[in-house]
Amino acid sequence: MRFASLGSGSTGNGLVIEQDSTRLLLDCGFGLRDAIRRIARLGLQPEEINGILVTHEHDDHTGGVFKLANRYRIPVWLTYGTYITSQKLMPKELEFDLHIIDSHQPFSIGNLQIQPYPVPHDAREPVQFTFEDGKHKLGVLTDAGTSTPHIEATLSACDALVLECNHDVDMLHNGPYVRSLKQRVGGRLGHLDNESAATLLGKLDNRKLQHIVAAHLSEKNNHPALVNTALSRTLGCEEHWIGIASQQEGFDWRQIK
């Protein structure tokens, strides 16, 4: 299994997961032309994507999902709550198959087994996912205001982990956002800060962990060096071992062996 990012942050998110001939796109918060360009940067064409999974309805995750799906007839999987709140983005004539998923029920697409799990976020029915190929497990967690025992159980024993480190608490408090936005971002239904992400990480079984990539960093309220320090301290590893997903470049393919 391998995985790569189209970009990660407040203006657009997308993650590609590949196992043999199965290629899935998790979210697409980019315009159609930009999404195609970012997919090509990874050596792929949209026609090679077998499915798009959607975590929740916010524009930085769904902005390009339905245009891409309609243009290339790519099936889409999402919860009922996300479906209801995303209808304004959908074309009148759907050229793709739409699959409604249960936030707790596992399912398979091609060679990948997928486990959705609910997360606390200010959306209608948000989920995140783990992906398994029978040998390895990739966990993804972004857009969650706090951890839960269920999140920690789901993300334990991953071989690779993409983990939200949205903001530094002090930078958010002293930053340019208005008070209401600061409260939303830092609240229970907002986004994980660096120390909360590190605390969550410390509760997981990380004995198999080959890759960790910090994602959804705020460009105004965080800095990669702060993320590296927080996560490396928890794992007891060198700071440079912590990967960072950027807004513009995402990150290149990472292989799970």
mmCIF file of C-alpha atoms in Angstrom:
data_model
loop_
_atom_site.group_PDB
_atom_site.id
_atom_site.type_symbol
_atom_site.label_atom_id
_atom_site.label_comp_id
_atom_site.label_asym_id
_atom_site.label_seq_id
_atom_site.Cartn_x
_atom_site.Cartn_y
_atom_site.Cartn_z
ATOM 1 C CA MET A 1 0.000 0.000 0.000
ATOM 2 C CA ARG A 2 1.104 3.551 -0.646
ATOM 3 C CA PHE A 3 -0.408 6.979 -0.114
ATOM 4 C CA ALA A 4 0.170 10.595 -1.117
ATOM 5 C CA SER A 5 -1.447 13.988 -0.632
ATOM 6 C CA LEU A 6 -2.773 16.443 -3.204
ATOM 7 C CA GLY A 7 -2.602 19.172 -0.566
ATOM 8 C CA SER A 8 -3.693 19.672 3.022
ATOM 9 C CA GLY A 9 -4.956 22.763 4.816
ATOM 10 C CA SER A 10 -7.819 25.196 5.155
ATOM 11 C CA THR A 11 -8.113 25.884 1.397
ATOM 12 C CA GLY A 12 -8.162 22.321 0.086
ATOM 13 C CA ASN A 13 -7.561 18.690 1.015
ATOM 14 C CA GLY A 14 -7.115 15.430 -0.861
ATOM 15 C CA LEU A 15 -5.368 12.126 -0.133
ATOM 16 C CA VAL A 16 -4.751 9.250 -2.555
ATOM 17 C CA ILE A 17 -4.513 5.665 -1.274
ATOM 18 C CA GLU A 18 -3.322 2.913 -3.615
ATOM 19 C CA GLN A 19 -3.126 -0.861 -3.303
ATOM 20 C CA ASP A 20 -2.322 -2.746 -6.500
ATOM 21 C CA SER A 21 -4.894 -1.597 -9.060
ATOM 22 C CA THR A 22 -7.180 0.049 -6.475
ATOM 23 C CA ARG A 23 -6.779 3.814 -6.203
ATOM 24 C CA LEU A 24 -9.010 5.862 -3.926
ATOM 25 C CA LEU A 25 -9.231 9.595 -3.363
ATOM 26 C CA LEU A 26 -10.165 10.751 0.122
ATOM 27 C CA ASP A 27 -11.830 14.169 -0.230
ATOM 28 C CA CYS A 28 -11.166 16.716 -2.954
ATOM 29 C CA GLY A 29 -11.324 20.335 -1.893
ATOM 30 C CA PHE A 30 -9.811 21.740 -5.079
ATOM 31 C CA GLY A 31 -11.359 23.110 -8.238
ATOM 32 C CA LEU A 32 -11.591 20.680 -11.125
ATOM 33 C CA ARG A 33 -8.617 21.978 -13.103
ATOM 34 C CA ASP A 34 -6.442 22.266 -9.996
ATOM 35 C CA ALA A 35 -7.439 18.769 -8.845
ATOM 36 C CA ILE A 36 -6.497 17.267 -12.214
ATOM 37 C CA ARG A 37 -3.139 19.044 -12.061
ATOM 38 C CA ARG A 38 -2.445 17.812 -8.547
ATOM 39 C CA ILE A 39 -3.436 14.238 -9.441
ATOM 40 C CA ALA A 40 -1.095 14.370 -12.454
ATOM 41 C CA ARG A 41 1.729 15.509 -10.182
ATOM 42 C CA LEU A 42 1.486 12.092 -8.521
ATOM 43 C CA GLY A 43 1.799 10.339 -11.874
ATOM 44 C CA LEU A 44 -1.914 9.511 -12.127
ATOM 45 C CA GLN A 45 -4.851 10.402 -14.328
ATOM 46 C CA PRO A 46 -8.393 10.889 -12.973
ATOM 47 C CA GLU A 47 -9.562 7.888 -15.023
ATOM 48 C CA GLU A 48 -7.361 5.687 -12.833
ATOM 49 C CA ILE A 49 -9.222 6.585 -9.626
ATOM 50 C CA ASN A 50 -11.724 3.897 -8.595
ATOM 51 C CA GLY A 51 -13.616 5.857 -5.979
ATOM 52 C CA ILE A 52 -13.862 9.038 -3.930
ATOM 53 C CA LEU A 53 -14.577 8.939 -0.200
ATOM 54 C CA VAL A 54 -15.879 12.061 1.513
ATOM 55 C CA THR A 55 -15.271 12.849 5.190
ATOM 56 C CA HIS A 56 -17.730 15.766 5.528
ATOM 57 C CA GLU A 57 -19.360 18.592 3.612
ATOM 58 C CA HIS A 58 -17.029 21.551 4.241
ATOM 59 C CA ASP A 59 -15.791 23.178 1.041
ATOM 60 C CA ASP A 60 -12.104 22.457 1.668
ATOM 61 C CA HIS A 61 -13.012 18.754 1.469
ATOM 62 C CA THR A 62 -15.865 18.638 -1.068
ATOM 63 C CA GLY A 63 -15.218 21.609 -3.364
ATOM 64 C CA GLY A 64 -14.137 19.435 -6.287
ATOM 65 C CA VAL A 65 -15.571 16.032 -5.408
ATOM 66 C CA PHE A 66 -18.732 16.040 -7.477
ATOM 67 C CA LYS A 67 -17.323 17.850 -10.518
ATOM 68 C CA LEU A 68 -14.457 15.356 -10.669
ATOM 69 C CA ALA A 69 -16.795 12.423 -10.082
ATOM 70 C CA ASN A 70 -19.226 13.597 -12.754
ATOM 71 C CA ARG A 71 -16.552 14.323 -15.356
ATOM 72 C CA TYR A 72 -14.854 10.930 -14.989
ATOM 73 C CA ARG A 73 -17.764 8.844 -13.652
ATOM 74 C CA ILE A 74 -16.004 8.022 -10.397
ATOM 75 C CA PRO A 75 -18.204 6.454 -7.684
ATOM 76 C CA VAL A 76 -18.557 8.403 -4.432
ATOM 77 C CA TRP A 77 -18.980 7.110 -0.855
ATOM 78 C CA LEU A 78 -20.298 9.365 1.936
ATOM 79 C CA THR A 79 -22.557 9.346 4.975
ATOM 80 C CA TYR A 80 -26.216 10.286 4.712
ATOM 81 C CA GLY A 81 -25.631 13.490 6.688
ATOM 82 C CA THR A 82 -22.847 14.524 4.329
ATOM 83 C CA TYR A 83 -25.034 13.649 1.346
ATOM 84 C CA ILE A 84 -27.887 15.848 2.602
ATOM 85 C CA THR A 85 -25.636 18.841 3.240
ATOM 86 C CA SER A 86 -23.687 18.429 -0.013
ATOM 87 C CA GLN A 87 -26.639 18.385 -2.401
ATOM 88 C CA LYS A 88 -26.116 22.022 -3.341
ATOM 89 C CA LEU A 89 -22.758 21.002 -4.846
ATOM 90 C CA MET A 90 -24.101 18.126 -6.902
ATOM 91 C CA PRO A 91 -24.933 18.430 -10.614
ATOM 92 C CA LYS A 92 -28.565 17.959 -11.611
ATOM 93 C CA GLU A 93 -27.696 14.879 -13.651
ATOM 94 C CA LEU A 94 -25.412 12.462 -11.808
ATOM 95 C CA GLU A 95 -23.010 10.589 -14.053
ATOM 96 C CA PHE A 96 -21.553 8.582 -11.166
ATOM 97 C CA ASP A 97 -22.740 6.018 -8.613
ATOM 98 C CA LEU A 98 -23.463 7.389 -5.152
ATOM 99 C CA HIS A 99 -23.035 5.110 -2.114
ATOM 100 C CA ILE A 100 -24.396 6.008 1.332
ATOM 101 C CA ILE A 101 -22.291 4.515 4.123
ATOM 102 C CA ASP A 102 -22.841 3.878 7.821
ATOM 103 C CA SER A 103 -20.342 5.712 10.017
ATOM 104 C CA HIS A 104 -19.484 2.480 11.881
ATOM 105 C CA GLN A 105 -19.858 -0.205 9.203
ATOM 106 C CA PRO A 106 -16.745 -1.411 7.326
ATOM 107 C CA PHE A 107 -16.840 -1.943 3.573
ATOM 108 C CA SER A 108 -14.468 -2.812 0.733
ATOM 109 C CA ILE A 109 -13.505 -1.156 -2.520
ATOM 110 C CA GLY A 110 -11.299 -3.289 -4.744
ATOM 111 C CA ASN A 111 -8.268 -4.442 -2.759
ATOM 112 C CA LEU A 112 -8.835 -2.147 0.214
ATOM 113 C CA GLN A 113 -10.879 -2.724 3.342
ATOM 114 C CA ILE A 114 -12.214 0.537 4.760
ATOM 115 C CA GLN A 115 -13.365 1.337 8.270
ATOM 116 C CA PRO A 116 -15.227 4.619 8.724
ATOM 117 C CA TYR A 117 -15.472 6.097 12.201
ATOM 118 C CA PRO A 118 -17.318 9.157 13.547
ATOM 119 C CA VAL A 119 -15.435 12.213 14.789
ATOM 120 C CA PRO A 120 -16.442 15.336 16.738
ATOM 121 C CA HIS A 121 -16.535 18.183 14.214
ATOM 122 C CA ASP A 122 -19.007 20.919 13.304
ATOM 123 C CA ALA A 123 -20.497 19.076 10.347
ATOM 124 C CA ARG A 124 -23.689 17.035 9.821
ATOM 125 C CA GLU A 125 -22.285 13.483 10.005
ATOM 126 C CA PRO A 126 -18.485 13.659 9.752
ATOM 127 C CA VAL A 127 -16.313 10.560 9.556
ATOM 128 C CA GLN A 128 -12.693 9.661 9.079
ATOM 129 C CA PHE A 129 -11.276 6.369 7.815
ATOM 130 C CA THR A 130 -8.715 3.622 8.143
ATOM 131 C CA PHE A 131 -7.575 1.581 5.141
ATOM 132 C CA GLU A 132 -6.235 -1.974 5.215
ATOM 133 C CA ASP A 133 -4.865 -4.323 2.569
ATOM 134 C CA GLY A 134 -4.765 -7.491 4.666
ATOM 135 C CA LYS A 135 -1.246 -6.779 5.919
ATOM 136 C CA HIS A 136 -0.992 -3.071 6.637
ATOM 137 C CA LYS A 137 -3.177 -0.331 8.067
ATOM 138 C CA LEU A 138 -3.278 3.369 7.229
ATOM 139 C CA GLY A 139 -5.154 5.641 9.630
ATOM 140 C CA VAL A 140 -6.389 9.126 8.774
ATOM 141 C CA LEU A 141 -7.653 11.704 11.264
ATOM 142 C CA THR A 142 -8.288 15.350 10.459
ATOM 143 C CA ASP A 143 -11.113 17.755 11.260
ATOM 144 C CA ALA A 144 -11.732 16.609 14.810
ATOM 145 C CA GLY A 145 -11.979 18.964 17.756
ATOM 146 C CA THR A 146 -11.009 16.394 20.350
ATOM 147 C CA SER A 147 -10.102 12.740 20.695
ATOM 148 C CA THR A 148 -12.402 9.989 21.933
ATOM 149 C CA PRO A 149 -11.788 6.440 23.176
ATOM 150 C CA HIS A 150 -13.309 5.142 19.943
ATOM 151 C CA ILE A 151 -10.912 7.224 17.831
ATOM 152 C CA GLU A 152 -7.961 5.954 19.845
ATOM 153 C CA ALA A 153 -9.076 2.326 19.549
ATOM 154 C CA THR A 154 -9.591 2.698 15.802
ATOM 155 C CA LEU A 155 -6.198 4.298 15.172
ATOM 156 C CA SER A 156 -4.148 1.927 17.314
ATOM 157 C CA ALA A 157 -1.668 -0.419 15.616
ATOM 158 C CA CYS A 158 -1.400 1.573 12.379
ATOM 159 C CA ASP A 159 1.541 1.130 10.025
ATOM 160 C CA ALA A 160 1.046 4.707 8.825
ATOM 161 C CA LEU A 161 -0.887 7.639 10.228
ATOM 162 C CA VAL A 162 -2.015 10.975 8.800
ATOM 163 C CA LEU A 163 -2.818 13.092 11.848
ATOM 164 C CA GLU A 164 -4.263 16.576 12.132
ATOM 165 C CA CYS A 165 -2.068 19.191 13.812
ATOM 166 C CA ASN A 166 -4.103 22.238 12.912
ATOM 167 C CA HIS A 167 -2.873 24.935 15.253
ATOM 168 C CA ASP A 168 -0.669 25.957 18.120
ATOM 169 C CA VAL A 169 -2.859 27.113 21.007
ATOM 170 C CA ASP A 170 -0.829 30.255 21.712
ATOM 171 C CA MET A 171 -0.595 31.217 18.052
ATOM 172 C CA LEU A 172 -4.348 30.812 17.653
ATOM 173 C CA HIS A 173 -5.048 32.847 20.787
ATOM 174 C CA ASN A 174 -2.746 35.674 19.672
ATOM 175 C CA GLY A 175 -3.416 35.373 15.958
ATOM 176 C CA PRO A 176 -5.510 37.356 13.465
ATOM 177 C CA TYR A 177 -8.774 35.384 13.655
ATOM 178 C CA VAL A 178 -11.839 37.049 15.155
ATOM 179 C CA ARG A 179 -12.892 35.743 18.542
ATOM 180 C CA SER A 180 -15.776 33.635 17.240
ATOM 181 C CA LEU A 181 -13.523 31.868 14.732
ATOM 182 C CA LYS A 182 -10.870 31.261 17.377
ATOM 183 C CA GLN A 183 -13.519 29.658 19.566
ATOM 184 C CA ARG A 184 -14.771 27.518 16.685
ATOM 185 C CA VAL A 185 -11.321 26.294 15.635
ATOM 186 C CA GLY A 186 -10.176 25.620 19.187
ATOM 187 C CA GLY A 187 -13.465 24.187 20.401
ATOM 188 C CA ARG A 188 -14.664 20.641 20.967
ATOM 189 C CA LEU A 189 -16.064 20.473 17.423
ATOM 190 C CA GLY A 190 -13.155 22.269 15.770
ATOM 191 C CA HIS A 191 -9.631 21.105 15.003
ATOM 192 C CA LEU A 192 -6.876 19.347 16.927
ATOM 193 C CA ASP A 193 -4.020 21.509 18.188
ATOM 194 C CA ASN A 194 -0.443 20.248 18.272
ATOM 195 C CA GLU A 195 -0.420 19.187 21.912
ATOM 196 C CA SER A 196 -3.811 17.482 21.694
ATOM 197 C CA ALA A 197 -2.614 15.562 18.644
ATOM 198 C CA ALA A 198 0.552 14.562 20.508
ATOM 199 C CA THR A 199 -1.494 13.414 23.514
ATOM 200 C CA LEU A 200 -3.738 11.327 21.255
ATOM 201 C CA LEU A 201 -0.676 9.855 19.553
ATOM 202 C CA GLY A 202 0.754 8.872 22.911
ATOM 203 C CA LYS A 203 -2.345 6.776 23.670
ATOM 204 C CA LEU A 204 -1.971 4.635 20.544
ATOM 205 C CA ASP A 205 -0.114 1.397 19.973
ATOM 206 C CA ASN A 206 2.659 2.729 17.722
ATOM 207 C CA ARG A 207 4.884 -0.324 17.601
ATOM 208 C CA LYS A 208 4.199 -0.902 13.887
ATOM 209 C CA LEU A 209 4.328 2.761 12.870
ATOM 210 C CA GLN A 210 6.428 3.325 9.736
ATOM 211 C CA HIS A 211 5.115 6.741 8.726
ATOM 212 C CA ILE A 212 3.476 9.663 10.454
ATOM 213 C CA VAL A 213 2.450 12.774 8.548
ATOM 214 C CA ALA A 214 1.014 15.859 10.224
ATOM 215 C CA ALA A 215 -1.870 17.317 8.214
ATOM 216 C CA HIS A 216 -4.300 20.244 7.997
ATOM 217 C CA LEU A 217 -1.788 22.746 9.416
ATOM 218 C CA SER A 218 -3.080 26.291 9.660
ATOM 219 C CA GLU A 219 -0.889 28.674 7.685
ATOM 220 C CA LYS A 220 -1.711 31.485 10.128
ATOM 221 C CA ASN A 221 -1.813 29.651 13.451
ATOM 222 C CA ASN A 222 0.881 27.002 13.265
ATOM 223 C CA HIS A 223 4.428 26.282 12.173
ATOM 224 C CA PRO A 224 5.968 22.951 11.085
ATOM 225 C CA ALA A 225 8.760 23.268 13.667
ATOM 226 C CA LEU A 226 6.203 23.344 16.479
ATOM 227 C CA VAL A 227 4.508 20.252 15.057
ATOM 228 C CA ASN A 228 7.800 18.387 14.721
ATOM 229 C CA THR A 229 8.686 19.152 18.318
ATOM 230 C CA ALA A 230 5.328 18.052 19.739
ATOM 231 C CA LEU A 231 5.029 14.759 17.843
ATOM 232 C CA SER A 232 8.692 13.734 18.015
ATOM 233 C CA ARG A 233 8.679 14.240 21.777
ATOM 234 C CA THR A 234 5.779 11.805 22.079
ATOM 235 C CA LEU A 235 7.309 9.188 19.772
ATOM 236 C CA GLY A 236 10.881 9.633 21.003
ATOM 237 C CA CYS A 237 12.114 10.044 17.434
ATOM 238 C CA GLU A 238 14.151 12.591 15.502
ATOM 239 C CA GLU A 239 12.144 15.658 14.512
ATOM 240 C CA HIS A 240 12.919 15.192 10.807
ATOM 241 C CA TRP A 241 11.156 11.790 10.877
ATOM 242 C CA ILE A 242 7.814 13.577 11.259
ATOM 243 C CA GLY A 243 6.319 14.296 7.844
ATOM 244 C CA ILE A 244 4.418 17.490 7.109
ATOM 245 C CA ALA A 245 1.600 17.762 4.550
ATOM 246 C CA SER A 246 1.661 21.224 2.982
ATOM 247 C CA GLN A 247 -1.197 23.164 1.458
ATOM 248 C CA GLN A 248 0.486 23.644 -1.904
ATOM 249 C CA GLU A 249 2.417 20.405 -2.352
ATOM 250 C CA GLY A 250 0.771 17.927 -0.003
ATOM 251 C CA PHE A 251 3.354 15.153 0.158
ATOM 252 C CA ASP A 252 4.736 12.634 -2.312
ATOM 253 C CA TRP A 253 4.109 8.896 -2.288
ATOM 254 C CA ARG A 254 4.945 7.019 0.899
ATOM 255 C CA GLN A 255 5.216 3.252 0.742
ATOM 256 C CA ILE A 256 4.078 0.999 3.583
ATOM 257 C CA LYS A 257 6.218 -2.139 3.606
#
